[in-house]
PDB file of C-alpha atoms in Angstrom:
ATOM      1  CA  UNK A   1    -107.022  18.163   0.812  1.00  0.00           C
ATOM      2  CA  UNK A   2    -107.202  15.573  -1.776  1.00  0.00           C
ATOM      3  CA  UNK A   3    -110.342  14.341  -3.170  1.00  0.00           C
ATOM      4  CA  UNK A   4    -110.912  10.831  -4.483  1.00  0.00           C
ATOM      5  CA  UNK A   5    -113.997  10.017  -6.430  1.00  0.00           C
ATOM      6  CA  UNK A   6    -114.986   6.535  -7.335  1.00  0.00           C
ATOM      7  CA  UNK A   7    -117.671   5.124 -10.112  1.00  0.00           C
ATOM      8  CA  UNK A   8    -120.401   3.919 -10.074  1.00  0.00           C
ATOM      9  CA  UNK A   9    -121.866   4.274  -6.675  1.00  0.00           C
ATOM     10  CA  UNK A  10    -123.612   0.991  -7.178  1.00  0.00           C
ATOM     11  CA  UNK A  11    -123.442  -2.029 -10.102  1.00  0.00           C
ATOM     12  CA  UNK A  12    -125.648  -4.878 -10.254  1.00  0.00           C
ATOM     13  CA  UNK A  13    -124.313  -7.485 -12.350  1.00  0.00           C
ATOM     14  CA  UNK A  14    -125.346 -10.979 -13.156  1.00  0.00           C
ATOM     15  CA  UNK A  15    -122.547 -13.879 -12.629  1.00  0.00           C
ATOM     16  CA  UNK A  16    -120.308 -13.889 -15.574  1.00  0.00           C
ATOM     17  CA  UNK A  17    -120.342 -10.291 -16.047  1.00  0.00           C
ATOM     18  CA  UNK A  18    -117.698  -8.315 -16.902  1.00  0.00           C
ATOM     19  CA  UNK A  19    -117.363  -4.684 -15.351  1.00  0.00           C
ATOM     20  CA  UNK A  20    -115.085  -1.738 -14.577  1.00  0.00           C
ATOM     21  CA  UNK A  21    -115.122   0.673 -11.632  1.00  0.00           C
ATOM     22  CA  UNK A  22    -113.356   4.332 -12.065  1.00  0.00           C
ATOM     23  CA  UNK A  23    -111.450   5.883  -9.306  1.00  0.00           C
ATOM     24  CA  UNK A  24    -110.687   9.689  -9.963  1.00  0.00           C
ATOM     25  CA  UNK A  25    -108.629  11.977  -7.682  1.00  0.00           C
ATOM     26  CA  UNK A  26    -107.429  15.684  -7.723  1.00  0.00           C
ATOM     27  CA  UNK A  27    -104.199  15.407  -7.203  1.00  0.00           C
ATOM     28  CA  UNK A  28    -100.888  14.122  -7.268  1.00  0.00           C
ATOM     29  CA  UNK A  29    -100.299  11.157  -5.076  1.00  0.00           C
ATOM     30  CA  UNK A  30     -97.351   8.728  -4.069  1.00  0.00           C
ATOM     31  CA  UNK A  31     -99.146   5.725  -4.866  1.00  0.00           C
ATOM     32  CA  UNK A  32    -102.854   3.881  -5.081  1.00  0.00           C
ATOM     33  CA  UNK A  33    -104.381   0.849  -4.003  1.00  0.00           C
ATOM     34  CA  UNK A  34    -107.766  -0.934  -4.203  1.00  0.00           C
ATOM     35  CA  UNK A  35    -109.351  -2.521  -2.125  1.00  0.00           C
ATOM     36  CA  UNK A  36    -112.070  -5.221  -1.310  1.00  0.00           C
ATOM     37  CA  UNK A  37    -114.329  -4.973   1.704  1.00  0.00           C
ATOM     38  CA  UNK A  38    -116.095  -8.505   2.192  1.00  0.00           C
ATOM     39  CA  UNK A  39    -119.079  -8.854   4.424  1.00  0.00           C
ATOM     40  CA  UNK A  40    -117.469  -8.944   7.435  1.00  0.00           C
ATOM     41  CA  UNK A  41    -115.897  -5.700   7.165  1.00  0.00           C
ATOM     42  CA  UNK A  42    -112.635  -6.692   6.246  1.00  0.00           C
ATOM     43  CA  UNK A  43    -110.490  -4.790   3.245  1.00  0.00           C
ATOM     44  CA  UNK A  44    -108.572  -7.340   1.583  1.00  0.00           C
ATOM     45  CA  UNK A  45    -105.858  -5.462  -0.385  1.00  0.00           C
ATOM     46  CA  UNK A  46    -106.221  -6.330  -4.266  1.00  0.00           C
ATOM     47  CA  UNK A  47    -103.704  -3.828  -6.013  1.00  0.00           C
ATOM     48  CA  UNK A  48    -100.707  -1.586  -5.069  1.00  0.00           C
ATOM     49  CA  UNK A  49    -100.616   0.181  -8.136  1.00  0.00           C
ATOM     50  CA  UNK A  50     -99.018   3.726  -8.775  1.00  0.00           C
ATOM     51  CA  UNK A  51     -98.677   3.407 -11.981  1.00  0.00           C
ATOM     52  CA  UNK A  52     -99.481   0.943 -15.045  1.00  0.00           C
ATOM     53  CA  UNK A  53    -101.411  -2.097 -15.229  1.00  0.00           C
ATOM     54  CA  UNK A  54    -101.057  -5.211 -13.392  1.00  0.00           C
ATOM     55  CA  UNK A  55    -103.311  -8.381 -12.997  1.00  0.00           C
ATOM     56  CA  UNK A  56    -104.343 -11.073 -10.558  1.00  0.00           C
ATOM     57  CA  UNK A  57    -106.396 -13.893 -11.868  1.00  0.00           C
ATOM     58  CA  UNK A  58    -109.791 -12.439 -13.004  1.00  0.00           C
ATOM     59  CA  UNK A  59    -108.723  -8.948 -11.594  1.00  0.00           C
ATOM     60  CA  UNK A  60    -106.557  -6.367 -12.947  1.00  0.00           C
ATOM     61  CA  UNK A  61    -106.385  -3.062 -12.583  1.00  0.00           C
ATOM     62  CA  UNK A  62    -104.663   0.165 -14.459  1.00  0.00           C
ATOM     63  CA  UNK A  63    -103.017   3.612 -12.994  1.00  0.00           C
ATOM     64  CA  UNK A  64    -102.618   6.614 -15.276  1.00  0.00           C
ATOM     65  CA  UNK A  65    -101.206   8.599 -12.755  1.00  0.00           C
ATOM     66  CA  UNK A  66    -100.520  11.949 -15.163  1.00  0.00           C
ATOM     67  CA  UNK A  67    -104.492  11.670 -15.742  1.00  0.00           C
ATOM     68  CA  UNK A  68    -105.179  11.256 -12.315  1.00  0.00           C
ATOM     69  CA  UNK A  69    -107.271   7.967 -12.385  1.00  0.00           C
ATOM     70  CA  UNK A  70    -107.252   4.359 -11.873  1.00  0.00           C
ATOM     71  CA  UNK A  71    -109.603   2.039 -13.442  1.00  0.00           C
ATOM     72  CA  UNK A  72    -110.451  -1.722 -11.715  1.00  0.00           C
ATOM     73  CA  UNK A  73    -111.709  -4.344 -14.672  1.00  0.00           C
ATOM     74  CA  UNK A  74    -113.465  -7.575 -13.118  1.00  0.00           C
ATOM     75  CA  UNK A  75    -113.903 -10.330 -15.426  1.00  0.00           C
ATOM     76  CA  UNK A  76    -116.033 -13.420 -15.772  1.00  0.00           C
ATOM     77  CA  UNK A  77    -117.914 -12.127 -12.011  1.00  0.00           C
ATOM     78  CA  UNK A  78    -118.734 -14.415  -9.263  1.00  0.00           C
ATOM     79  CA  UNK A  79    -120.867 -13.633  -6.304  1.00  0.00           C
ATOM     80  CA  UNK A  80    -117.886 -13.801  -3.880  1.00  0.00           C
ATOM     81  CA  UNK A  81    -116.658 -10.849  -5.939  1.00  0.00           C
ATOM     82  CA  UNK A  82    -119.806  -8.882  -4.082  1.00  0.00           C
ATOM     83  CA  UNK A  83    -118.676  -5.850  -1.136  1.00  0.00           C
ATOM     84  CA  UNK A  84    -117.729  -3.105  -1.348  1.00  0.00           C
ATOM     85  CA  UNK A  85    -114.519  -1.937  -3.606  1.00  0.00           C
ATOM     86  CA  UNK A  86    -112.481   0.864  -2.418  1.00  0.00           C
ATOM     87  CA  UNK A  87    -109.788   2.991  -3.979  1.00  0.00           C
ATOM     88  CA  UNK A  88    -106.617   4.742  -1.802  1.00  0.00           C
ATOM     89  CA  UNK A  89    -104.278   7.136  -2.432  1.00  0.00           C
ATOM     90  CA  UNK A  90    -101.523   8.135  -0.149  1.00  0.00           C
ATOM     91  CA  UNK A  91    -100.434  11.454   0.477  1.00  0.00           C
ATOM     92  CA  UNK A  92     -97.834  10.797   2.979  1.00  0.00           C
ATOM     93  CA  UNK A  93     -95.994   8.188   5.344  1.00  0.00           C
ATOM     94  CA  UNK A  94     -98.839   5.553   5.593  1.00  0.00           C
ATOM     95  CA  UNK A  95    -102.264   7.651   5.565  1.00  0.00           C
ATOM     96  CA  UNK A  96    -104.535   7.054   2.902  1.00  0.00           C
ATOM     97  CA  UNK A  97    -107.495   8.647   1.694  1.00  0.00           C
ATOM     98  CA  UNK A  98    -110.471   6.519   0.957  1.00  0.00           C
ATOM     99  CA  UNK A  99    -112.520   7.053  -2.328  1.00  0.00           C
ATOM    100  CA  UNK A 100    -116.825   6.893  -1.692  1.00  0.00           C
ATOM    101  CA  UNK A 101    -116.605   2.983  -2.878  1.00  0.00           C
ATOM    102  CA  UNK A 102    -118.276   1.087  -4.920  1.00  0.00           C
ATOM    103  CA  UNK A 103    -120.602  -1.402  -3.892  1.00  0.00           C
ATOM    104  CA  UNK A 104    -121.365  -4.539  -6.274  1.00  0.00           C
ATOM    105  CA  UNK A 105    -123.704  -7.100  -6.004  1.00  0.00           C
ATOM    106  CA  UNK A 106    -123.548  -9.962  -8.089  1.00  0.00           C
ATOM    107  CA  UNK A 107    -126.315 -12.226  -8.255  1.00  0.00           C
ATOM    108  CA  UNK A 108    -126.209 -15.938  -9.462  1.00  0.00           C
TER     109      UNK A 108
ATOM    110  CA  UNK W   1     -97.899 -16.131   8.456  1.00  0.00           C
ATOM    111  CA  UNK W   2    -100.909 -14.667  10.548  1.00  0.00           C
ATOM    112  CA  UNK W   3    -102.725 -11.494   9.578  1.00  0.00           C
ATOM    113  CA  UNK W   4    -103.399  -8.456  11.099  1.00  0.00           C
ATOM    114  CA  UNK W   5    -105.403  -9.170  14.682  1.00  0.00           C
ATOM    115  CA  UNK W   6    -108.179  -6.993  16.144  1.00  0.00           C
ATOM    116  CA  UNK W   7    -109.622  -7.197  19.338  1.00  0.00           C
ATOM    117  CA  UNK W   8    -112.333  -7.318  20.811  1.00  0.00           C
ATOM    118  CA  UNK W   9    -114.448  -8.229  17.801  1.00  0.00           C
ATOM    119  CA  UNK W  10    -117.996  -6.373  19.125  1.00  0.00           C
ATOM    120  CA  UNK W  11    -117.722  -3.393  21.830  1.00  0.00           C
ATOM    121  CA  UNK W  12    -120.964  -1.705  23.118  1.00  0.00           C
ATOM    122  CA  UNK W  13    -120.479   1.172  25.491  1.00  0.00           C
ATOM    123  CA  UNK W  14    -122.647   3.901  27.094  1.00  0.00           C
ATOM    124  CA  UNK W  15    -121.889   7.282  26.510  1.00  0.00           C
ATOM    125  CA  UNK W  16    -119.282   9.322  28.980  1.00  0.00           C
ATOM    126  CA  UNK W  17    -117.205   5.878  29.196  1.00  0.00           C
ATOM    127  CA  UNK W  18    -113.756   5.214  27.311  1.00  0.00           C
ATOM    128  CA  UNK W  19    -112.825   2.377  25.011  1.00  0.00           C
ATOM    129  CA  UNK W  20    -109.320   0.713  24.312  1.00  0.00           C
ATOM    130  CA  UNK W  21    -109.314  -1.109  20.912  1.00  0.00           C
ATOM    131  CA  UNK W  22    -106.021  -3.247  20.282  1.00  0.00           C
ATOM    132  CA  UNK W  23    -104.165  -4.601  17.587  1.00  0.00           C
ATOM    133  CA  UNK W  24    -101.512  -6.898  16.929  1.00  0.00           C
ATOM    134  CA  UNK W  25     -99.256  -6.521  13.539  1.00  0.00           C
ATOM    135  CA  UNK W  26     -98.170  -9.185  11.322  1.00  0.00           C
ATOM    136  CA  UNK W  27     -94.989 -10.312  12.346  1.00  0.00           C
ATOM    137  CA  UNK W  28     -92.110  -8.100  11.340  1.00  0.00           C
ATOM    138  CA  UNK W  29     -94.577  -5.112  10.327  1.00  0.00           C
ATOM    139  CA  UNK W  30     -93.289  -1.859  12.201  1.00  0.00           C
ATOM    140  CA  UNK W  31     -95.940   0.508  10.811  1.00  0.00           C
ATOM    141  CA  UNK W  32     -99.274   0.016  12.663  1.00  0.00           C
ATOM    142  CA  UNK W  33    -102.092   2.840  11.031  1.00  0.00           C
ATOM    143  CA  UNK W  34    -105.817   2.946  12.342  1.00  0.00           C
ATOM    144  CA  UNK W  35    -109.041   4.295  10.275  1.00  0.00           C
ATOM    145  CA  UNK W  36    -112.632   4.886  11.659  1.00  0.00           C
ATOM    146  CA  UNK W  37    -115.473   3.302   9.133  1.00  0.00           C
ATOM    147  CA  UNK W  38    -118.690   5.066   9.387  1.00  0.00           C
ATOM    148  CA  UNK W  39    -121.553   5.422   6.939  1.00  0.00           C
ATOM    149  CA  UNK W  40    -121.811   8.883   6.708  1.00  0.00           C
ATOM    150  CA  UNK W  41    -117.984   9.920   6.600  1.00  0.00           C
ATOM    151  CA  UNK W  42    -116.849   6.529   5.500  1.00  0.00           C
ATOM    152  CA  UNK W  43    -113.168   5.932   5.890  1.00  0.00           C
ATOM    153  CA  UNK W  44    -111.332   8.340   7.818  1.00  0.00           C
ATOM    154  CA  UNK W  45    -107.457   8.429   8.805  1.00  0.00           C
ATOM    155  CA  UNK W  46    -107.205   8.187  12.592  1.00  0.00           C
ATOM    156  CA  UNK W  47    -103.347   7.919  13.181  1.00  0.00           C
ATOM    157  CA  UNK W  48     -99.822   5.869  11.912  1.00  0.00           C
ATOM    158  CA  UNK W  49     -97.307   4.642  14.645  1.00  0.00           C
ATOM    159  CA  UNK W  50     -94.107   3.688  13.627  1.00  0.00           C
ATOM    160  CA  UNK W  51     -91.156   2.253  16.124  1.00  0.00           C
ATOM    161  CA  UNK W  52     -93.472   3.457  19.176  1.00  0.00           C
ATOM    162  CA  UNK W  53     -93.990   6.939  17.627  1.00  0.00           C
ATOM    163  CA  UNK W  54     -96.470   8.811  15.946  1.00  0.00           C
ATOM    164  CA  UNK W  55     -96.118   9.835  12.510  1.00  0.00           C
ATOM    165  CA  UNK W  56     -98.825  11.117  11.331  1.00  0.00           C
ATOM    166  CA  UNK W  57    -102.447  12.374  12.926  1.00  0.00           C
ATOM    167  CA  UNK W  58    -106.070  12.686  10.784  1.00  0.00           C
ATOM    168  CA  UNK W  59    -108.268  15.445  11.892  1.00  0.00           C
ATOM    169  CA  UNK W  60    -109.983  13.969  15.289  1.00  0.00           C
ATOM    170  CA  UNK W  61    -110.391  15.304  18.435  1.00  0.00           C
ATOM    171  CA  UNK W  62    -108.023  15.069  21.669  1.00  0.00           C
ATOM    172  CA  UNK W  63    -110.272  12.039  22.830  1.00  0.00           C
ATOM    173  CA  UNK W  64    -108.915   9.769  20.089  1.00  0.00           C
ATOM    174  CA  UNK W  65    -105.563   8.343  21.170  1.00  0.00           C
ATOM    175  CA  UNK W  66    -103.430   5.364  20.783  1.00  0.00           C
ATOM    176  CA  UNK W  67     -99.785   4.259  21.356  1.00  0.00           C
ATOM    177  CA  UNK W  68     -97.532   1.846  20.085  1.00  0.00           C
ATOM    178  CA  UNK W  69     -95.738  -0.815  22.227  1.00  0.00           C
ATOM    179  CA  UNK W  70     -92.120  -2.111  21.529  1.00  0.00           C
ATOM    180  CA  UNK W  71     -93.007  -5.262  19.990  1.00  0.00           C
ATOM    181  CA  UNK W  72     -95.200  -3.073  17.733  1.00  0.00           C
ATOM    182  CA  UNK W  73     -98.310  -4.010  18.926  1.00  0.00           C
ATOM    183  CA  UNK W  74    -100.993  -0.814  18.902  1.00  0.00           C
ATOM    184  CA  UNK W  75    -104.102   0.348  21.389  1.00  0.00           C
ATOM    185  CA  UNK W  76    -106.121   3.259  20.880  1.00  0.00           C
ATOM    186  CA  UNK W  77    -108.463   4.308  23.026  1.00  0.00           C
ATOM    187  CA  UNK W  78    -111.543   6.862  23.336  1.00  0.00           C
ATOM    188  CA  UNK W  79    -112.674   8.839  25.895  1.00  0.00           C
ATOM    189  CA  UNK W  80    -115.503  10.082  26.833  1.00  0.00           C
ATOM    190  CA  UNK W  81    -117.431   8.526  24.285  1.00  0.00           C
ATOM    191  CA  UNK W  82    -120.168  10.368  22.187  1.00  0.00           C
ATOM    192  CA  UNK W  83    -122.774   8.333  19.890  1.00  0.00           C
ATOM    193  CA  UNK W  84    -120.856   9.704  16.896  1.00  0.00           C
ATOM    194  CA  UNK W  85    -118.299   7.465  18.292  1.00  0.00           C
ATOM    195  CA  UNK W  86    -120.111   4.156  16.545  1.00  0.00           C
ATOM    196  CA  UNK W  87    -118.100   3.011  13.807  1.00  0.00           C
ATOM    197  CA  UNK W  88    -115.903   0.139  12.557  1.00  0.00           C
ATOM    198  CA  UNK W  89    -111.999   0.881  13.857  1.00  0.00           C
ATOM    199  CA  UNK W  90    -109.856  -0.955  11.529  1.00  0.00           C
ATOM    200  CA  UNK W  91    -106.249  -1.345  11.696  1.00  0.00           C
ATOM    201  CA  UNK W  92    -103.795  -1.785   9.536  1.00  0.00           C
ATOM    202  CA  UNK W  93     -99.741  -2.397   9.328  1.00  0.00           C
ATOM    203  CA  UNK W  94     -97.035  -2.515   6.646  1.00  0.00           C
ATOM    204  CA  UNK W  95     -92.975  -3.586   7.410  1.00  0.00           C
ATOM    205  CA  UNK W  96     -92.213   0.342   7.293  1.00  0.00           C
ATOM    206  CA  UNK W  97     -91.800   2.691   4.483  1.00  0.00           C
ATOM    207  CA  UNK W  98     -93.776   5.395   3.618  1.00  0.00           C
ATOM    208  CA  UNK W  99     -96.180   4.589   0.682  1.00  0.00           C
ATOM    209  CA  UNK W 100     -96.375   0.913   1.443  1.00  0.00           C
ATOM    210  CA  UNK W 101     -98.770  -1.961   0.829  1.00  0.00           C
ATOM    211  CA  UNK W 102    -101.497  -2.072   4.047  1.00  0.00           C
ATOM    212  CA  UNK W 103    -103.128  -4.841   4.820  1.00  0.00           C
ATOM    213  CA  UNK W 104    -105.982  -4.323   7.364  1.00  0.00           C
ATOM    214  CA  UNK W 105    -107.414  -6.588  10.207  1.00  0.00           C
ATOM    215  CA  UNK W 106    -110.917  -7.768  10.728  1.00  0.00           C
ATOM    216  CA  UNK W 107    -111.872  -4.397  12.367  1.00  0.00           C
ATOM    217  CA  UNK W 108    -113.796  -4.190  16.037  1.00  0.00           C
ATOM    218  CA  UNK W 109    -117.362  -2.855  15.532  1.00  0.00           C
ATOM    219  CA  UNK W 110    -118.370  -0.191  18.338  1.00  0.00           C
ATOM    220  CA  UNK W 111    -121.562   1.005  19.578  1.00  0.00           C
ATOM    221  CA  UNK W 112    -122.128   3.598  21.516  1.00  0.00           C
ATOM    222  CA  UNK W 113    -125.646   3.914  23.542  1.00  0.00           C
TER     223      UNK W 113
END
């Protein structure tokens, strides 16, 4: 089956800091999203993004979907932005395979 | 417009008994998906209902089973529950195409013992 690869495992970052997280994946897929897992456990849905670049306040996110990766840029960081981020692909009707994550921690 | 609902929150079970997770939709989503969350295997596809029928299974055993209700609302249950069981069940539901946006409830945390 697919596999979906995300970097860095882990990123420390103090608040302000910029960063990007990689998501890689070996194969062709209908469409990707990332995701945002808070503390409690919830994924809050950031990006549907098969292809391109869109953006979302201090988020935004890119697709290159003939390269096979997706790249997640967080600006200015705040230590809400901490959790655990998530990348999806889908392979068909609604299931999704889950990259590793990446968990960030961003400290004042 | 309310999110996606989970109950119960916390389970805790002993092994050899069976579990019935539920979750409610938002309103006018038809697709209702579940995912087990565990640190080893971390997100895994569980199953996808759509209109009270299943679409599409993930690689779990006959125990793991769940149903759709007409007003889209979803259960799955376990049975016979093993320790490997523990995990965070989250559920998720988009209006209905194939390929759409998911937005996931709070998840109910179960522990087996």
């Amino acid at each position: 089956g697919i596999q979906v690869e995300q970097s860095p495992p882990d990123l420390i970052l103090q608040e302000g800091a910029n960063s990007t997280l990689r998501c890689n994946f070996s194969d062709s897929v209908n469409n990707l999203q990332w995701f945002h897992q808070n503390p409690w456990g919830q994924l809050i849905n950031l990006f549907y993004i098969p292809s391109g670049t869109k953006q979302n306040g201090r988020l935004s996110a890119t697709t290159v979907a003939t390269e096979r990766y997706s790249l997640l840029y967080i600006s200015s960081s705040q230590t809400t932005d901490s959790g655990v981020y998530f990348c999806a692909v889908n392979t068909g009707f609604q299931k999704l395979v889950f990259g590793t994550g990446t968990r960030l921690l961003v400290s004042p | 417009k309310a999110g996606v609902t989970q109950t119960p929150r916390y389970l805790i079970k002993t092994r050899g008994q069976q579990v019935t997770l539920s979750c409610s939709p938002i309103s006018g989503h038809r697709s209702v998906s579940w995912y087990q969350q565990t640190p080893g295997q971390g997100l895994q596809f569980l199953f996808e209902y759509f209109s009270e029928t299943q679409r599409n299974k993930g690689n779990f055993p006959g125990r793991f089973s769940g149903r759709q209700f007409s007003n889209s609302r979803s259960e799955m249950n376990v049975s016979t529950l093993e320790l490997g069981d523990s995990a965070l069940y989250l559920c998720a539901s988009s209006q209905a195409g194939a390929g759409e946006k998911l937005f996931f409830g709070s998840g109910t945390q179960l522990s087996v013992l």
